Tab-separated table of C-alpha atoms in Angstrom:
chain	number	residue	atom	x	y	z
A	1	UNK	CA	17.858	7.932	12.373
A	2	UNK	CA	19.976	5.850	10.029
A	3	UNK	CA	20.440	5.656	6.303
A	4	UNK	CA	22.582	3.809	4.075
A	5	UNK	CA	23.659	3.696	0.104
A	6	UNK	CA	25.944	1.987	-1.685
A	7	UNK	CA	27.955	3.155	-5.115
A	8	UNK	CA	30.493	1.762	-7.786
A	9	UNK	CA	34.467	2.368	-7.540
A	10	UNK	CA	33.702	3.765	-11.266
A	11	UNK	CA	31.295	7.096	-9.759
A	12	UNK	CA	34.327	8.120	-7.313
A	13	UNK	CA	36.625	7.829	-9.961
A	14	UNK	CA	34.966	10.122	-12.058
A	15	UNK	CA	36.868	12.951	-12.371
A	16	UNK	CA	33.809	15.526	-13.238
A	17	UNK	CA	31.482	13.903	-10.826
A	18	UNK	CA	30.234	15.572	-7.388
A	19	UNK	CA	30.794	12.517	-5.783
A	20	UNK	CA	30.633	13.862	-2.378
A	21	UNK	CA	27.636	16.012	-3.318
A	22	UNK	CA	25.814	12.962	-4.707
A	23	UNK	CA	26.276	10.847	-1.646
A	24	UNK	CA	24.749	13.521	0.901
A	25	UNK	CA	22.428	14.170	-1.280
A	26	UNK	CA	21.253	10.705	-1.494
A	27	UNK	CA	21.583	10.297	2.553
A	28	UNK	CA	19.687	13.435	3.171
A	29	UNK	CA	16.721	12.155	1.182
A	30	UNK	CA	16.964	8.766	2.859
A	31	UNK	CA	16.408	10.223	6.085
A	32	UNK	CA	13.896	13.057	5.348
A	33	UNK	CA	11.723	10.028	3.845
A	34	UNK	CA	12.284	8.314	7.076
A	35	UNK	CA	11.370	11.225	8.951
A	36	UNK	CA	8.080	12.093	7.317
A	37	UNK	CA	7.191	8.586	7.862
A	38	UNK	CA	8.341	8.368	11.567
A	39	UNK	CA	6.413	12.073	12.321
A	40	UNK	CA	2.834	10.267	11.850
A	41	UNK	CA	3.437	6.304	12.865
A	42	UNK	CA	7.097	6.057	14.891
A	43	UNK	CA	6.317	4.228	17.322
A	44	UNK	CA	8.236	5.863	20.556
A	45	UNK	CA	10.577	2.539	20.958
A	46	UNK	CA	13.753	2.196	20.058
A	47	UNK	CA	15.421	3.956	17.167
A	48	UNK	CA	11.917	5.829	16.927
A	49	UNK	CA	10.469	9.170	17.442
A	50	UNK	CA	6.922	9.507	18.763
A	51	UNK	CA	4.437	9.917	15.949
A	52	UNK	CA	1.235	11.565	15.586
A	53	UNK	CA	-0.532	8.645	14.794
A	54	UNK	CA	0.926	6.439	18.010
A	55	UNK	CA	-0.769	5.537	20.989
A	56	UNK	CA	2.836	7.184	22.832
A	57	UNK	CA	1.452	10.369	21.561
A	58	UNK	CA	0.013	11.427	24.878
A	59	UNK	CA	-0.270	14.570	24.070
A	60	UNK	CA	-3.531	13.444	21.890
A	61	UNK	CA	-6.803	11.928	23.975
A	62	UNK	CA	-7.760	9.400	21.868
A	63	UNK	CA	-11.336	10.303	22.535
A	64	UNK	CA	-11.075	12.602	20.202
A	65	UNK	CA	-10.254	10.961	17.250
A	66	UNK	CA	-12.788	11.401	13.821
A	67	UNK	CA	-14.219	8.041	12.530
A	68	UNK	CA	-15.224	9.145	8.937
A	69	UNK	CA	-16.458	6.567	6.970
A	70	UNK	CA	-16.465	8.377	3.469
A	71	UNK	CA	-15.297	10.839	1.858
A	72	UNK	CA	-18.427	13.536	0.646
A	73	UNK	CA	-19.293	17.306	0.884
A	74	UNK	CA	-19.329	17.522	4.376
A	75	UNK	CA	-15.988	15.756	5.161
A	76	UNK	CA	-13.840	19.137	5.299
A	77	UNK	CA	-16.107	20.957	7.390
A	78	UNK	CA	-16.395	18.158	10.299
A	79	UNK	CA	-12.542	17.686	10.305
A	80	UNK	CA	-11.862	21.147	10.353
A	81	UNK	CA	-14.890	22.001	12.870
A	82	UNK	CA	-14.343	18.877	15.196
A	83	UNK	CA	-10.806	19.838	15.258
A	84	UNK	CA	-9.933	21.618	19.003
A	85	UNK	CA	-6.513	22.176	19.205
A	86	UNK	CA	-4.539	25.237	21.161
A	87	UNK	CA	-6.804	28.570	19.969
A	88	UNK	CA	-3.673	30.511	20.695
A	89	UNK	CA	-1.628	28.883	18.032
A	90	UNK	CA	-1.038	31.559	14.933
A	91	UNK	CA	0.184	28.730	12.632
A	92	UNK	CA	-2.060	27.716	9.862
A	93	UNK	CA	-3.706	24.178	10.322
A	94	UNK	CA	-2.575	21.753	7.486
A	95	UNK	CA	-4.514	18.462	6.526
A	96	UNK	CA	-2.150	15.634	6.457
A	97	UNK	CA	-3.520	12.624	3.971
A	98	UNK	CA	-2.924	10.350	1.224
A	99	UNK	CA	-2.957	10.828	-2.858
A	100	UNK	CA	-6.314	8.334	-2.799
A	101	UNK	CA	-8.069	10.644	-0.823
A	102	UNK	CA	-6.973	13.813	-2.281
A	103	UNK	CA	-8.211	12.099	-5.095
A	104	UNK	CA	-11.580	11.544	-4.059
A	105	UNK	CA	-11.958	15.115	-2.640
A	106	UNK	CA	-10.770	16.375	-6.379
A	107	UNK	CA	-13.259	13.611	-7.959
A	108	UNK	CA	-15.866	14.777	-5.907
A	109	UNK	CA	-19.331	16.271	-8.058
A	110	UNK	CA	-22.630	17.534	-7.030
A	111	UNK	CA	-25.703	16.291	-8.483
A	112	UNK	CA	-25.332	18.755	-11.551
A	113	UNK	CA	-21.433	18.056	-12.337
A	114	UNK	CA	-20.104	20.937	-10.141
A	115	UNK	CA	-16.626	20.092	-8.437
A	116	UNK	CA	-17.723	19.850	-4.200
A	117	UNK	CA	-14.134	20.946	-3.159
A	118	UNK	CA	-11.556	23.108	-5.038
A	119	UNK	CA	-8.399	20.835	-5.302
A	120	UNK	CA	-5.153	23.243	-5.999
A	121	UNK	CA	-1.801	21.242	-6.524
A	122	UNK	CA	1.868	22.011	-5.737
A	123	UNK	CA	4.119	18.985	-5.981
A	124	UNK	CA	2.993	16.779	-2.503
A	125	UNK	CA	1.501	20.113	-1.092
A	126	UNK	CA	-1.838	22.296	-2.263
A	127	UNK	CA	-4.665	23.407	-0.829
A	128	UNK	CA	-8.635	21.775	-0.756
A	129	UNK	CA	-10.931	25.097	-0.916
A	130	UNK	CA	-8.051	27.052	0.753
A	131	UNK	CA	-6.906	24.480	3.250
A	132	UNK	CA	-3.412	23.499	3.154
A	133	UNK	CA	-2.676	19.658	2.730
A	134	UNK	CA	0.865	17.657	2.950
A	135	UNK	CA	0.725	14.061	0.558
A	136	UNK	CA	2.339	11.468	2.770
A	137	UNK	CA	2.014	7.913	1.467
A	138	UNK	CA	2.320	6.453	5.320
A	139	UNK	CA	-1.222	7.693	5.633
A	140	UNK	CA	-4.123	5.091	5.128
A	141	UNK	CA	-6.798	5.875	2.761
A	142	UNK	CA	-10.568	6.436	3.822
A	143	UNK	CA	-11.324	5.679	0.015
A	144	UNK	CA	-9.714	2.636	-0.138
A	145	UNK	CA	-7.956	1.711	3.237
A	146	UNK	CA	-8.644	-0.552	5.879
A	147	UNK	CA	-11.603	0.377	8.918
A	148	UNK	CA	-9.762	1.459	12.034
A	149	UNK	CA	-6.443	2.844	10.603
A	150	UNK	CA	-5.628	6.185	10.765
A	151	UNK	CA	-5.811	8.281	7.256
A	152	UNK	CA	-5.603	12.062	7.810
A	153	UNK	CA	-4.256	14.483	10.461
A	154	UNK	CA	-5.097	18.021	11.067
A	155	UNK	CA	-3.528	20.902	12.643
A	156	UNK	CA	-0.701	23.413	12.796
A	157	UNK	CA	2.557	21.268	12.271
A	158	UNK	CA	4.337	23.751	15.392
A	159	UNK	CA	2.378	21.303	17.496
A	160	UNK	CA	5.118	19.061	16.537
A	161	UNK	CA	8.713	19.416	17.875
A	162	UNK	CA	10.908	17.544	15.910
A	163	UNK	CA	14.591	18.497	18.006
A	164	UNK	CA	18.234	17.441	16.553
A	165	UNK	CA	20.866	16.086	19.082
A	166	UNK	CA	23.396	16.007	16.480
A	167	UNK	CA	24.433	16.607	12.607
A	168	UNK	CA	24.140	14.726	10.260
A	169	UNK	CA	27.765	11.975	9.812
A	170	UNK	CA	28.174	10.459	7.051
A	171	UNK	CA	30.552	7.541	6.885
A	172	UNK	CA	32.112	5.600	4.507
A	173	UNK	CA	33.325	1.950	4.192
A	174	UNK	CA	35.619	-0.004	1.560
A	175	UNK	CA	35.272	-3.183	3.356
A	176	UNK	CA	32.014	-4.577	3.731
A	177	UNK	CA	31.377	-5.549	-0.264
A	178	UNK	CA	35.412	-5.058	-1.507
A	179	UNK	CA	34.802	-7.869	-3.702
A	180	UNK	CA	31.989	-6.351	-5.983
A	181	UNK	CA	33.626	-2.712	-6.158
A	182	UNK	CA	31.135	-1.148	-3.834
A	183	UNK	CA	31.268	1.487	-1.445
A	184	UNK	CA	29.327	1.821	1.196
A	185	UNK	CA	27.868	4.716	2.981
A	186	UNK	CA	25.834	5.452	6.415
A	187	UNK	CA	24.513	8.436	7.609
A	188	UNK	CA	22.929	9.422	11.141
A	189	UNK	CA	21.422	11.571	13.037
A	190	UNK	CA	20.372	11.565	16.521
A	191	UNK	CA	16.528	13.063	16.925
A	192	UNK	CA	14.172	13.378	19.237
A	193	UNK	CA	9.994	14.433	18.494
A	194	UNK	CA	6.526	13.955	19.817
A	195	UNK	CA	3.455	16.178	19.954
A	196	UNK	CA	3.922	18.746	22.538
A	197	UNK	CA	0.650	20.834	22.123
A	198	UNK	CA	-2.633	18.818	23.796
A	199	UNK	CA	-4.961	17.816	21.211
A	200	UNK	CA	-2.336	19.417	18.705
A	201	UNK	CA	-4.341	17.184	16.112
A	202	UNK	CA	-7.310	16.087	14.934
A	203	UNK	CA	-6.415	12.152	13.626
A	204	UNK	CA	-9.175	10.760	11.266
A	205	UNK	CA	-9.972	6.856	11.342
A	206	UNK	CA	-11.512	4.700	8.864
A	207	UNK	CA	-14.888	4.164	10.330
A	208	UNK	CA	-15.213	0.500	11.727
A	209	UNK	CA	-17.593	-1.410	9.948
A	210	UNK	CA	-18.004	0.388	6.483
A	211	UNK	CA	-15.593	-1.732	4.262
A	212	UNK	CA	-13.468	-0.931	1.351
């Protein structure tokens, strides 16, 4: 996994500034973002980990994936009761989705104005009537997404090995842009990751033929 940055002459120069601080900082981010994204759609190939969402996952039968086709009062309960991962896994299952859908389970009313799902926020993380959920923006949405991609994914995230085959280097370069007074940085990391429990996951598909 690579990431890169570029700053001004003017912030090293700073006498007060963290310089060093701000550029791992800013690196770290970069590749946690990348990360997140590559733990539900990498791809397997080159320069990419195996994601949850990938056919390479074949850890996953893709018989069992969940076609939902919206999101109501019974969405939680076939998710969580179609899901059948490793029983002897202690971790707590978590329900991995986008903000549109979280949305929709918050928005959500019964006939008589009564919320169908309790919606608790923390940042990107909550819980939907006690269920843990993770906000990652790589997920499609059932509410508004296209039919056949996936949207949510549900189970304990130990069914996921993400393994590091080296820290973190960051390097730095004076040379490539010299001319406009930028320096350039690259970090990288060397990573490996797949699902390694079967059926670790649930994944839940647009259903084919609904629409928008």
């Amino acid at each position: 996994t690579t990431a890169y940055s570029e700053v001004s002459e003017e912030m090293e120069k700073l006498p007060a500034a963290d310089y060093a601080g701000v550029v791992e900082d800013g690196v770290n981010d970069a590749i946690r973002k990348h990360l997140t994204r590559q733990i539900l759609v990498g791809t397997g190939e080159a320069d990419n980990i195996v994601g949850i969402f990938s056919s390479n996952a074949k850890a996953i039968d893709p018989a069992t994936d969940k076609e939902i086709a919206k999101i109501d009062e019974n969405t939680l309960d076939e998710i969580i009761f179609s899901y059948g991962g490793d029983e002897d896994v202690e971790d707590v299952a978590v329900l991995i989705l986008n903000k549109a859908d979280l949305k929709e389970y918050a928005m959500l009313r019964h006939p008589d104005g009564r919320k169908v799902y309790e919606v608790k926020t923390n940042g990107n993380t909550g819980t939907i009537n006690s269920v843990p959920y993770i906000i990652n923006s790589v997920c499609s949405s059932i509410t508004n997404g296209e039919a056949g991609e996936y949207c949510m994914a549900y189970g304990p995230l130990s069914n996921y090995t993400l393994a590091t085959f080296s820290p973190l280097e960051i390097m730095k370069s004076t040379d490539y842009r010299f001319k406009q007074g930028m320096i350039a940085h690259k970090g990288s990391v060397f990573t490996g990751g797949n699902v390694t429990s079967y059926n670790g996951f649930l994944r839940v598909k647009k259903a084919v033929g609904t629409g928008e």
